[in-house]
Short mmCIF file of C-alpha atoms in Angstrom, two decimals:
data_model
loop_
_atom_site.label_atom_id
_atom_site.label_comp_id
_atom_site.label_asym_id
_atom_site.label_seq_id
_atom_site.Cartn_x
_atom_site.Cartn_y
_atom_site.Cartn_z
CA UNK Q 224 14.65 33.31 -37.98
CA UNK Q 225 16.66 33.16 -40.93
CA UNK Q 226 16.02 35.33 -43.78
CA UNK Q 227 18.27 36.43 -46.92
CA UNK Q 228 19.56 40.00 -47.06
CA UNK Q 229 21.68 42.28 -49.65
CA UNK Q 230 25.02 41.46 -48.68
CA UNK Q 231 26.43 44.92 -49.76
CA UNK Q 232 24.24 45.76 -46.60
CA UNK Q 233 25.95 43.32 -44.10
CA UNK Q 234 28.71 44.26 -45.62
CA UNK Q 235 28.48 47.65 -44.60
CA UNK Q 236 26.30 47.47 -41.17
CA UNK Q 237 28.58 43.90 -39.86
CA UNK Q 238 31.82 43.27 -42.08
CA UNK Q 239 33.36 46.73 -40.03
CA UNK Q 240 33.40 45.15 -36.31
CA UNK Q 241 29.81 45.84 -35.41
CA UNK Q 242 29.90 49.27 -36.76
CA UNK Q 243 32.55 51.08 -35.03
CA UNK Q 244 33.82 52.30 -38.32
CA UNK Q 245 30.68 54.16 -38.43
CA UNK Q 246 30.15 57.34 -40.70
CA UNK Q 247 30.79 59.76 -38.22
CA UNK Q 248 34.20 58.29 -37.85
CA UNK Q 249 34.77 58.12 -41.68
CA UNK Q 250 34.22 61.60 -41.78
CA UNK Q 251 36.45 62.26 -38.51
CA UNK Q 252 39.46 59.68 -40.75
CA UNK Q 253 39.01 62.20 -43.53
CA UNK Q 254 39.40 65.41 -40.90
CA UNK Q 255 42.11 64.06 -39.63
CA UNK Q 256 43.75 63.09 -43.33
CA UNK Q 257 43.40 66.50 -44.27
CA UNK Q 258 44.58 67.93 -41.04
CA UNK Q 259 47.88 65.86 -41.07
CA UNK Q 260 48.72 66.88 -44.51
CA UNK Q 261 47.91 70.50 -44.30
CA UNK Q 262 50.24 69.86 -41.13
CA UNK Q 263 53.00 67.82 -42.69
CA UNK Q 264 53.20 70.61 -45.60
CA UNK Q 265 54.08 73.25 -42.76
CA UNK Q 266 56.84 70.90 -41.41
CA UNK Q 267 58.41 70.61 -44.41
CA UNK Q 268 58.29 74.82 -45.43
CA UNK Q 269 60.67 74.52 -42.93
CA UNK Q 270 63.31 72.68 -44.83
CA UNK Q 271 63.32 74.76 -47.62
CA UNK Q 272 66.68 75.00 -49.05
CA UNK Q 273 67.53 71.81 -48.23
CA UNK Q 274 68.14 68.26 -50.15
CA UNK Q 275 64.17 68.11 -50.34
CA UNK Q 276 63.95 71.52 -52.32
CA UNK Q 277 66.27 70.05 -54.93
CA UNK Q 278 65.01 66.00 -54.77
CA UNK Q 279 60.98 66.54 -54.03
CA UNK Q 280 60.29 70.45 -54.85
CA UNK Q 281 56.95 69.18 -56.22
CA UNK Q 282 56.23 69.23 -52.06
CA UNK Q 283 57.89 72.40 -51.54
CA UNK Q 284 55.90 75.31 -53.41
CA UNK Q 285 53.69 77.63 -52.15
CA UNK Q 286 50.63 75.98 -54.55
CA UNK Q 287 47.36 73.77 -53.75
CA UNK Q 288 49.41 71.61 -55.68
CA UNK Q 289 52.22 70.78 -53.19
CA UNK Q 290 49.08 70.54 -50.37
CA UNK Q 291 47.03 68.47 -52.48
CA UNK Q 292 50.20 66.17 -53.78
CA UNK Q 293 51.20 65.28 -50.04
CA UNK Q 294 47.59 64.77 -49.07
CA UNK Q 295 46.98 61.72 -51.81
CA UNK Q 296 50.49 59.70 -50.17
CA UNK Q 297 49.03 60.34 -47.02
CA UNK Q 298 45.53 58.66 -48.08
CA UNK Q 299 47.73 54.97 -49.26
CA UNK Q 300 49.66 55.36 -46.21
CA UNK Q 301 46.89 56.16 -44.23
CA UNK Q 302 44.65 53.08 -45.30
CA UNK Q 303 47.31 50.48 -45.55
CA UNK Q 304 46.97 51.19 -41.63
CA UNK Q 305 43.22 50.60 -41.78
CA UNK Q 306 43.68 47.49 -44.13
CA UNK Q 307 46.47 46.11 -41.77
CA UNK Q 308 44.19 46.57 -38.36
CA UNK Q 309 41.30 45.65 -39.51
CA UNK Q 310 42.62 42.95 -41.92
CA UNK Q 311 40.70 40.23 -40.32
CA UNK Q 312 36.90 42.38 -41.14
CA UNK Q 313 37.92 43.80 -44.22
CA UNK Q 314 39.27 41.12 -46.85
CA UNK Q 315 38.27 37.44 -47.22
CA UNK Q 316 39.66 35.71 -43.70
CA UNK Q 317 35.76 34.55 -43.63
CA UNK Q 318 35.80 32.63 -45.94
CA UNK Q 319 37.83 30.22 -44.24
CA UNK Q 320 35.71 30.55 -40.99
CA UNK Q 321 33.27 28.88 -43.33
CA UNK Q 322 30.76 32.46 -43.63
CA UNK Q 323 30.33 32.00 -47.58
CA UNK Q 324 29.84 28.31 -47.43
CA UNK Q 325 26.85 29.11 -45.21
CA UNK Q 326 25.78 31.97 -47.31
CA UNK Q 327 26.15 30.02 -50.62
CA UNK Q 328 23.79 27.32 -48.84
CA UNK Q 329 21.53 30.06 -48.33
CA UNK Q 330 21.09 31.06 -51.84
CA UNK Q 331 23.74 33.84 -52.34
CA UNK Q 332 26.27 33.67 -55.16
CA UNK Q 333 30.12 33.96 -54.90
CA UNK Q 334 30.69 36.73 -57.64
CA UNK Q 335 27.20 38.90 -56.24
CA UNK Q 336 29.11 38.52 -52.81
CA UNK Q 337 32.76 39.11 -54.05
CA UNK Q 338 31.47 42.53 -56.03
CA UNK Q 339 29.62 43.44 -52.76
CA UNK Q 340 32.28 43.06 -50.70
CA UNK Q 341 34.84 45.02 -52.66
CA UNK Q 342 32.08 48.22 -53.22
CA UNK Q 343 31.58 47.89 -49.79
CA UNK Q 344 34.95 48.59 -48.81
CA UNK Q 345 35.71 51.03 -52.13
CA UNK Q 346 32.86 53.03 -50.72
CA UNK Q 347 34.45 53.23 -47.22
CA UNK Q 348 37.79 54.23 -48.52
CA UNK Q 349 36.32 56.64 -51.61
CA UNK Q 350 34.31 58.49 -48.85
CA UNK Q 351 37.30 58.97 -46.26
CA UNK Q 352 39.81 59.95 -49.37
CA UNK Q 353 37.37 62.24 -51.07
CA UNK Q 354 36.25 63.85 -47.75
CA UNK Q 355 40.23 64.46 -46.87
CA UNK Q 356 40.43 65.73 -50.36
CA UNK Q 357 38.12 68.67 -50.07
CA UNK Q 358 39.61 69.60 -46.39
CA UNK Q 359 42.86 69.60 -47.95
CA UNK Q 360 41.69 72.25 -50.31
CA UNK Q 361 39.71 74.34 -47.75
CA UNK Q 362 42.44 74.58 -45.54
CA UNK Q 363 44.92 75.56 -48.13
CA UNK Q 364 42.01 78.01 -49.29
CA UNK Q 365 43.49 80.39 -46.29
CA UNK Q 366 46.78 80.18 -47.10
CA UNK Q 367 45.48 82.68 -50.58
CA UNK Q 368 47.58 80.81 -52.99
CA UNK Q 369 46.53 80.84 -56.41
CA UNK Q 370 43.97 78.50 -57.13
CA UNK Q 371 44.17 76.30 -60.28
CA UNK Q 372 41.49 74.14 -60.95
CA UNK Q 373 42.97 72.37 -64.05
CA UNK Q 374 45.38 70.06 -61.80
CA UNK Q 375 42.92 69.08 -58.78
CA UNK Q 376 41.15 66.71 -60.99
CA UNK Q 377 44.32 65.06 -62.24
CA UNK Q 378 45.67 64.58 -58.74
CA UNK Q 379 42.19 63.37 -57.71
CA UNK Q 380 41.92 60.82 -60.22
CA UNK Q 381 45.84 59.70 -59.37
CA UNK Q 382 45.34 59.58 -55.77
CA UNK Q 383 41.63 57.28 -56.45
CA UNK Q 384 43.63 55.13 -58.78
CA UNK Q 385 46.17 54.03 -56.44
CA UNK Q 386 43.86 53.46 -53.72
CA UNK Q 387 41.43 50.92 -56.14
CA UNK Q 388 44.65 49.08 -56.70
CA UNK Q 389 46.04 48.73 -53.66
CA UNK Q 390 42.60 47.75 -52.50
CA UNK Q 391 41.96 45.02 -55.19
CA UNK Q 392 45.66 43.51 -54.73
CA UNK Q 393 45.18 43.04 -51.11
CA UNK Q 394 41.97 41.39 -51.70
CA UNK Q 395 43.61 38.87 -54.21
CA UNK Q 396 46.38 38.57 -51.25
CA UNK Q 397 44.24 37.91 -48.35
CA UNK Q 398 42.95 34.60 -50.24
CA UNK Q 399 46.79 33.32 -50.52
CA UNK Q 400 47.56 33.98 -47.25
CA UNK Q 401 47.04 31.45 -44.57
CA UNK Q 402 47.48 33.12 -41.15
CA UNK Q 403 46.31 36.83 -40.74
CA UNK Q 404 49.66 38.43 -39.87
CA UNK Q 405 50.96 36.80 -43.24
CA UNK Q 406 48.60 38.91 -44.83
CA UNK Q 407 48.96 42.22 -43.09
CA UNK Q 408 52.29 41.56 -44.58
CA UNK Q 409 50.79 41.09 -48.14
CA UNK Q 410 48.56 44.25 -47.72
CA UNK Q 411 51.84 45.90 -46.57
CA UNK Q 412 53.69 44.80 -49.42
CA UNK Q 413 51.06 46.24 -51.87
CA UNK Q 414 52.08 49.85 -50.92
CA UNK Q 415 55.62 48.42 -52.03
CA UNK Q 416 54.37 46.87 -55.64
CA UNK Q 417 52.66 50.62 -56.41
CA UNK Q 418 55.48 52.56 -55.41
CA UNK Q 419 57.81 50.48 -57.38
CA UNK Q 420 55.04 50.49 -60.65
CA UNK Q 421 54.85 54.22 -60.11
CA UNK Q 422 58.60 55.12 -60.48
CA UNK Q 423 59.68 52.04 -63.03
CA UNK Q 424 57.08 52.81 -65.37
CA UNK Q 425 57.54 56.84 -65.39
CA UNK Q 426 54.52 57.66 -63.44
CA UNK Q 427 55.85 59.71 -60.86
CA UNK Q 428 57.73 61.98 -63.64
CA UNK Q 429 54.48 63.06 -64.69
CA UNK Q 430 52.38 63.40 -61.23
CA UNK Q 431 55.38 65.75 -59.86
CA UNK Q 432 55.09 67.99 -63.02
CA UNK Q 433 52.73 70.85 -62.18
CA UNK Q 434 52.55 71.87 -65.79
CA UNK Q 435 51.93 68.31 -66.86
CA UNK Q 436 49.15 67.75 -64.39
CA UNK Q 437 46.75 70.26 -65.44
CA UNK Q 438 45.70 68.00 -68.49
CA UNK Q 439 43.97 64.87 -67.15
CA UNK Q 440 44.50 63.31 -70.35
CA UNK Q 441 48.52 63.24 -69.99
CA UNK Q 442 47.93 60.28 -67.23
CA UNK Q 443 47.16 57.99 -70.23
CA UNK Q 444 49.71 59.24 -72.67
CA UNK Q 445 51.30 55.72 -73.23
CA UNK Q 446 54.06 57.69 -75.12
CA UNK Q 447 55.10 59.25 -71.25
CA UNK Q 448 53.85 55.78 -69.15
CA UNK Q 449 52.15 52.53 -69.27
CA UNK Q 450 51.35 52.47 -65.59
CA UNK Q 451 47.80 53.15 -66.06
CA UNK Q 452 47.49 50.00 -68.90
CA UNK Q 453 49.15 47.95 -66.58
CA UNK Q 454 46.70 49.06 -63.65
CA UNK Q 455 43.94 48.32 -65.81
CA UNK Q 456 45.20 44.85 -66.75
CA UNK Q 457 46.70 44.24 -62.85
CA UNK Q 458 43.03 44.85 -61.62
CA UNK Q 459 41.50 42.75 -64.51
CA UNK Q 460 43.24 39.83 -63.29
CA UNK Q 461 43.22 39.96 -59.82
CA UNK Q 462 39.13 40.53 -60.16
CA UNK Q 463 39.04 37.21 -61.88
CA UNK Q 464 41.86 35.52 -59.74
CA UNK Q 465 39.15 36.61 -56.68
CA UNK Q 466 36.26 35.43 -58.32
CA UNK Q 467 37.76 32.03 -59.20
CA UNK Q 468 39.39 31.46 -56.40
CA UNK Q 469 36.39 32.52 -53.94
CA UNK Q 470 34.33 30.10 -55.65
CA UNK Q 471 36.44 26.99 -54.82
CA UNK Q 472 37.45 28.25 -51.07
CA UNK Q 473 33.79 28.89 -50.62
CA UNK Q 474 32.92 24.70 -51.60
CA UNK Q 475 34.78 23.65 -48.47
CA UNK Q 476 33.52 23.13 -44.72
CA UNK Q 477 35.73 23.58 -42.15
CA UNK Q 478 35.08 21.17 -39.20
CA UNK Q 479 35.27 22.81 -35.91
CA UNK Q 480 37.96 21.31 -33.10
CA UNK Q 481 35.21 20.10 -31.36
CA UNK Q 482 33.39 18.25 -33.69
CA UNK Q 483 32.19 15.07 -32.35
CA UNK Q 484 32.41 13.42 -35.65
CA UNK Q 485 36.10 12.67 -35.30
CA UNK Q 486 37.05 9.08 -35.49
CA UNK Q 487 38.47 7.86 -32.23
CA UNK Q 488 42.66 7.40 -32.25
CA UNK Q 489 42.98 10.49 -34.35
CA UNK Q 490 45.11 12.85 -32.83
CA UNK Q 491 43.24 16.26 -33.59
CA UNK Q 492 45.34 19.65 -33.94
CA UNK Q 493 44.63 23.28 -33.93
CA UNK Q 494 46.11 25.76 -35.89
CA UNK Q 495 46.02 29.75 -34.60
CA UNK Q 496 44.17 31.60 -37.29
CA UNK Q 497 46.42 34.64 -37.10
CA UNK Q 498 49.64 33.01 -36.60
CA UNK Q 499 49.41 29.49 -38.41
CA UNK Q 500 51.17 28.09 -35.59
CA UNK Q 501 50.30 24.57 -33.98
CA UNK Q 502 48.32 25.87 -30.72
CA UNK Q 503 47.17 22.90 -29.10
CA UNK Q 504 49.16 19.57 -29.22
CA UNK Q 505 47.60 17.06 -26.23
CA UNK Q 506 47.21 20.50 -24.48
CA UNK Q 507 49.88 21.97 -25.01
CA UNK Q 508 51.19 25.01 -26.72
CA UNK Q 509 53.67 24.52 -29.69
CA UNK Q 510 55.69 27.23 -30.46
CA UNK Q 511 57.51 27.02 -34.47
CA UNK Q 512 61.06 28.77 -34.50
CA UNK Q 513 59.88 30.51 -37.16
CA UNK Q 514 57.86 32.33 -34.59
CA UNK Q 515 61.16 32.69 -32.12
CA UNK Q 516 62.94 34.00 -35.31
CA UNK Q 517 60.38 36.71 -35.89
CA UNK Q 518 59.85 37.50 -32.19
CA UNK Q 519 63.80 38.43 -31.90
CA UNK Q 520 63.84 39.95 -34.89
CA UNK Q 521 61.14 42.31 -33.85
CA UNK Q 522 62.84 42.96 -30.69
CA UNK Q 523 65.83 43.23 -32.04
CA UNK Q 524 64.68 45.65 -34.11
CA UNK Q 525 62.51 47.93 -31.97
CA UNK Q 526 65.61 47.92 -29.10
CA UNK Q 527 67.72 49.27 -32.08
CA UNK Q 528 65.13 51.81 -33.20
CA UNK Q 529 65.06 53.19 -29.52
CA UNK Q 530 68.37 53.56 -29.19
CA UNK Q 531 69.26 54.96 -32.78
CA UNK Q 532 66.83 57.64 -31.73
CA UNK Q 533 67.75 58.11 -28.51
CA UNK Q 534 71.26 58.98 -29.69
CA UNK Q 535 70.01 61.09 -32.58
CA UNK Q 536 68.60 63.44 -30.21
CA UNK Q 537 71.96 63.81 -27.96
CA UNK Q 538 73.93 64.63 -30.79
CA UNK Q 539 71.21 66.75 -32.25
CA UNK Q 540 71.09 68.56 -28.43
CA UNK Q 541 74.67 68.46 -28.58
CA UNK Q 542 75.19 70.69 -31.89
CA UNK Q 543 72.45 73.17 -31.09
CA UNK Q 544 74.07 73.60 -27.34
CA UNK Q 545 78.06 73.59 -28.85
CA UNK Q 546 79.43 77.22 -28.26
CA UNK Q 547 82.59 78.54 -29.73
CA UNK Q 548 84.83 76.59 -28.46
CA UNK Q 549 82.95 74.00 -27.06
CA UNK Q 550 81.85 72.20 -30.36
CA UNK Q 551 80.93 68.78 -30.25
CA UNK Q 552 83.34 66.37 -31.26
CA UNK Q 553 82.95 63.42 -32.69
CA UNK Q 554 86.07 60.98 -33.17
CA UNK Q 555 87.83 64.02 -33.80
CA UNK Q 556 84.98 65.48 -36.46
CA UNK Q 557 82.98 68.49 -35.52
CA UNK Q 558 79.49 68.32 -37.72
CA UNK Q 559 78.39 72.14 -38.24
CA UNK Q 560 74.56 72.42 -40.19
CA UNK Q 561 75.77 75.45 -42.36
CA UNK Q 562 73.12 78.12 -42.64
CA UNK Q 563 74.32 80.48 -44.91
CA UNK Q 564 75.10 80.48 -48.74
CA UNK Q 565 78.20 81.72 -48.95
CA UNK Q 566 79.88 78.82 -49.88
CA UNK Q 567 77.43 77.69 -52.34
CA UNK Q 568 78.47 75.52 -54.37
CA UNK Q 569 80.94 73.67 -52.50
CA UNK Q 570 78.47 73.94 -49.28
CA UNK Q 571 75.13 74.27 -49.68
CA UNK Q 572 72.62 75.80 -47.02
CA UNK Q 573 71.75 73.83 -44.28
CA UNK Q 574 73.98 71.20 -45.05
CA UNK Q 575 75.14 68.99 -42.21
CA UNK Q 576 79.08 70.25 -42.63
CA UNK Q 577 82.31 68.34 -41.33
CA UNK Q 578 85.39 69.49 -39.81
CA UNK Q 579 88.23 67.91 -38.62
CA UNK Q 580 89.41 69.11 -35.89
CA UNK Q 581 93.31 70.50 -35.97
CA UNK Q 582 95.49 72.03 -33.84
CA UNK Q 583 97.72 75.41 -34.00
CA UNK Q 584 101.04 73.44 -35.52
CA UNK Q 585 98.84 71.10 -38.52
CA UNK Q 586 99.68 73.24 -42.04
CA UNK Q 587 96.88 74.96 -43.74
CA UNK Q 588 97.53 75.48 -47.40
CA UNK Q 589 95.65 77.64 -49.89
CA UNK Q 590 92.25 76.46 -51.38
CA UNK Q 591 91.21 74.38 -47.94
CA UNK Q 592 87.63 75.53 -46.29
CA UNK Q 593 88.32 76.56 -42.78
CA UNK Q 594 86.29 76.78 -39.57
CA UNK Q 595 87.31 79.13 -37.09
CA UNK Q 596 86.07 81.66 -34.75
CA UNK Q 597 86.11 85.16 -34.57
CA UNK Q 598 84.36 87.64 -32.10
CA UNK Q 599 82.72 84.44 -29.89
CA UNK Q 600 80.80 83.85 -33.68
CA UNK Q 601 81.81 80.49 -35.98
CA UNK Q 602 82.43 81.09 -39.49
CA UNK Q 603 83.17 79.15 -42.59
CA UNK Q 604 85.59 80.37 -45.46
CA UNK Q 605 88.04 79.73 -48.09
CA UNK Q 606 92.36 80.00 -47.12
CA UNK Q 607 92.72 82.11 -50.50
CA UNK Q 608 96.29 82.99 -48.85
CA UNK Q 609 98.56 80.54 -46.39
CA UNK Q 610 100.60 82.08 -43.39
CA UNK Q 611 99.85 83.32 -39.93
CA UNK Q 612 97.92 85.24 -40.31
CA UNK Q 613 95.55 83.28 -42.97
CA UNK Q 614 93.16 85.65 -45.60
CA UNK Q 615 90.00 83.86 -46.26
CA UNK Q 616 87.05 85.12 -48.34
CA UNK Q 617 83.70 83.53 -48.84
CA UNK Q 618 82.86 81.83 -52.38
CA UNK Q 619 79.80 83.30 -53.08
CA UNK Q 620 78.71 86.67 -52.77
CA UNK Q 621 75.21 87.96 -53.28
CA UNK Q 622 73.97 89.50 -56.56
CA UNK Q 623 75.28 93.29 -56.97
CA UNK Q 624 77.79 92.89 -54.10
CA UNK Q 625 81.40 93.88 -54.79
CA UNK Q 626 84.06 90.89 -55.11
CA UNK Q 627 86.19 90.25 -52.22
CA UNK Q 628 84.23 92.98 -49.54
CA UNK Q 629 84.05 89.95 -47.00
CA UNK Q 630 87.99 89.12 -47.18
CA UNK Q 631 89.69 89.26 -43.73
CA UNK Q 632 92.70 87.94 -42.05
CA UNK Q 633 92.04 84.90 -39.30
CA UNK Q 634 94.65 84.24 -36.68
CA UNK Q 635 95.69 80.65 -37.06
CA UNK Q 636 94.88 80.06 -33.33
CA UNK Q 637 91.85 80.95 -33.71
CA UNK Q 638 90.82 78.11 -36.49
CA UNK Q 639 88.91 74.97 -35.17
CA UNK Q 640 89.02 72.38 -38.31
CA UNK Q 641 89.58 71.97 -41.87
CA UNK Q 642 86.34 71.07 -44.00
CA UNK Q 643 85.87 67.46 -45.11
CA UNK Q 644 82.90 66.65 -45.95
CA UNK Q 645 79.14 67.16 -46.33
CA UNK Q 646 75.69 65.29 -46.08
CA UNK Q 647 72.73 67.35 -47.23
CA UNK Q 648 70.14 64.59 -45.79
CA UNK Q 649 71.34 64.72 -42.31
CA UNK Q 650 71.38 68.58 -42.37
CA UNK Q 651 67.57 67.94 -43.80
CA UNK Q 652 67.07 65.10 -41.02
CA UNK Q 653 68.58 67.70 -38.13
CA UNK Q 654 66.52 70.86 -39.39
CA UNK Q 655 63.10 68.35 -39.04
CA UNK Q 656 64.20 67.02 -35.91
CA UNK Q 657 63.56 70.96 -34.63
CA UNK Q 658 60.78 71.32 -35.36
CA UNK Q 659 57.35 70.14 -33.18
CA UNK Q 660 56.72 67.31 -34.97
CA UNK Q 661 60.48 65.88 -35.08
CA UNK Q 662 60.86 66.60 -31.13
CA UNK Q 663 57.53 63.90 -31.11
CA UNK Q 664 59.26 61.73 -33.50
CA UNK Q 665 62.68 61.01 -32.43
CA UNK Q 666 62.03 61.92 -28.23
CA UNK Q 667 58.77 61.30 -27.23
CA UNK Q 668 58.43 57.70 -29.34
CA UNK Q 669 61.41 56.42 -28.02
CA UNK Q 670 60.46 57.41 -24.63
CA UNK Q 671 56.75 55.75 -24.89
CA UNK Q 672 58.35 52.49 -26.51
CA UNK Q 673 60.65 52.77 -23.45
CA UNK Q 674 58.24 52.39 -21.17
CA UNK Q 675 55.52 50.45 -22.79
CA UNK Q 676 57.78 47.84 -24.59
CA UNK Q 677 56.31 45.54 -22.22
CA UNK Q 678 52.79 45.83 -22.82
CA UNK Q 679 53.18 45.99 -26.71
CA UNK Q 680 55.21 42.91 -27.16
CA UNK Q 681 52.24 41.80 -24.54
CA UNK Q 682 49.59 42.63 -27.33
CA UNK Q 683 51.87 40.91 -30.01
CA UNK Q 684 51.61 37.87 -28.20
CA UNK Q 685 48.55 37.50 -26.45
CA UNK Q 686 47.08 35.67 -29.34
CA UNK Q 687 49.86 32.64 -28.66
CA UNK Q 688 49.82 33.26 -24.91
#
């Protein structure tokens, strides 16, 4: 029997792969959303004076604001995963697999179907990102910070915004794009076009002010940014781009490969629907080098990835093991994460420090930062007098501390290397890759791409296969 439904309806109970994306694993999504960023905001209390306090510090304070703020990135990043995985279910691949040509027959209209279709999925993605939402807040209800209402709002309606874009631009994509891992590109590369808005037209100045935030009306201040106009007007014309371009895709039959209509002599080929690739030519498989080019790269890539991480982790090993004496030296540098301040400015905490190594006869002159040890314990100072022995003195002292207490005499035998350099991201990268979740990131990955390479570039290709 055939009978006519509401396709918001089938939109929700077929377009999500026969319902796996059920409720109960929306709701588990936005556990897990809220979960991660409560998480992630823990990881990074742990870098605090580092490059992040000074670059993001919008991340870094001990408000709902900071929890809340890293909880709406994690939402876009989060379901530009679900949009690339479920690409096929989600946008408008079925209309070329001739589902709307059938459905039109049946009565339904293109623009009843296209606004279905997009509420459907808005109401998948608004339930998951406003579930997360109010985790986010519970959870950072125990850590008794002072609660300000006036900003959640704000950061609500920013975080919602983004998502409705991102959601209507991959839409508009997915109907340009002719094989399905062309547009999981696409619907990664809208992520890309809303970052890029976001900073070029001052958006992320006022989202990262606290102050700002806590009047909703500043987020259409066109005096401070235009990103919401444009938005508006980006959304406008992608919902009549879709509705347009629906209508004409939706006129058009696609024959089957079997069709028995096909005049005889006619040399019939089929093209992979997620690759666009020739798959069948007199039986047998055609393989573009666009498709080698991409298959190297990719290896190329992940074989890189592994090892870059791989040797991360030595040297990180490496500098936490080094002992007095015993540094780690590389090409005659010895990298030292400072963790003090009392060579602020010149070195900042937890900067990723570099020495070059010397020996007893290379000069030291006054003014140069020194490394050397003293009582099996490394410091760092300032020559403020040349000889053997040197006097060094730190550069900073604490408030109320008398000038020139920590001023000492250093036996020149006893200094490693002369200070050349710093890099506060690396000392940021190193103090991450301590914790839990950096162990997971730059040891166990490698290992499990190690020994599952196989079966992933497997699942890459089993489609051409």
């Amino acid at each position: 029997m055939i009978y006519k439904n509401s396709y918001f309806k089938k939109e929700l109970r077929q377009a999500y792969m026969g319902n796996k994306i059920s409720t109960n694993r929306k709701m588990a999504s936005a556990l897990f959303l809220g979960l991660v960023s409560f998480a992630l905001y823990f990881v990074f209390q742990t870098l605090q004076k580092s490059v992040l306090s000074d670059v993001v510090p919008e991340i870094m304070q001990a408000s709902y604001f900071s929890t809340v703020y890293l909880y709406i990135h994690i939402a876009v990043i989060f379901n530009i995963i679900y949009f690339i995985v479920y690409y096929d279910y989600l946008f408008f691949s079925e209309i070329r697999k001739n589902s709307w040509y059938l459905l039109i027959k049946m009565g339904y209209r293109p623009m009843s179907m296209l606004v279905s279709k997009f509420a459907a999925l808005m109401y998948s993605v608004l339930l998951i990102y406003t579930v997360g939402f109010a985790v986010t807040i519970i959870l950072t209800f125990f850590l008794k910070y002072t609660f300000i209402v006036a900003y959640l709002p704000t950061l609500y309606l920013v975080g919602f915004g983004d998502l409705l874009l991102m959601t209507i631009l991959a839409m508009t994509f997915s109907l340009y794009a002719k094989t399905v891992i062309n547009g999981r590109y696409w619907t990664f590369l809208t992520a890309v076009i809303i970052f890029v808005m976001k900073i070029t037209l001052g958006q992320y100045a006022i989202i990262s002010n606290r102050v700002l935030m806590q009047n909703i009306f500043i987020l259409f201040d066109l005096k401070l940014s235009l990103y919401w106009p444009v938005e508006a007007a980006a959304m406008l014309v992608c919902g009549l781009i879709c509705l347009l371009r629906c209508q004409n895709l939706a006129k058009y039959y696609n024959l089957p490969s079997d069709s028995a209509i096909i005049p005889a002599g006619v040399n019939l080929v089929e093209i992979d629907s997620r690759t666009g690739r020739q798959k069948l030519i007199n039986g047998k498989v055609k393989e573009g080098w666009r498709g080698r080019i991409v298959d190297t790269v990719t290896t190329l890539f992940l074989i890189a990835f592994i090892c870059a991480a791989l040797a991360f982790n030595v040297i990180i090993i490496l500098i936490n093991s080094s002992t007095p004496g015993q540094e780690v030296t590389i090409r005659g540098v010895i990298p030292f994460v400072f963790s003090t301040s009392t060579m602020e400015p010149g070195i900042m905490i937890n900067d990723l420090a570099y020495f070059q190594k010397v020996d007893v006869q290379y000069p030291i002159v006054k003014g140069q930062i020194i490394l050397f040890e003293e009582n099996n314990v490394l410091f760092v100072e300032r020559v403020i007098k040349a000889g053997n022995p040197l006097t060094v003195d730190i550069d900073n002292y604490p408030p109320m501390s008398q000038i020139g207490a920590m001023k000492k005499t250093v036996a020149r035998q006893a200094v490693h290397g002369l200070y050349c350099g710093r890099n506060r991201w690396l000392g940021a990268l190193i103090l991450f890759a301590n914790t839990i979740v950096g162990r997971i990131l730059f040891l166990l990955v490698p290992a499990v791409l190690i020994f599952y390479q196989g079966q992933i570039y497997k699942y890459f290709r089993k489609e051409n296969s």
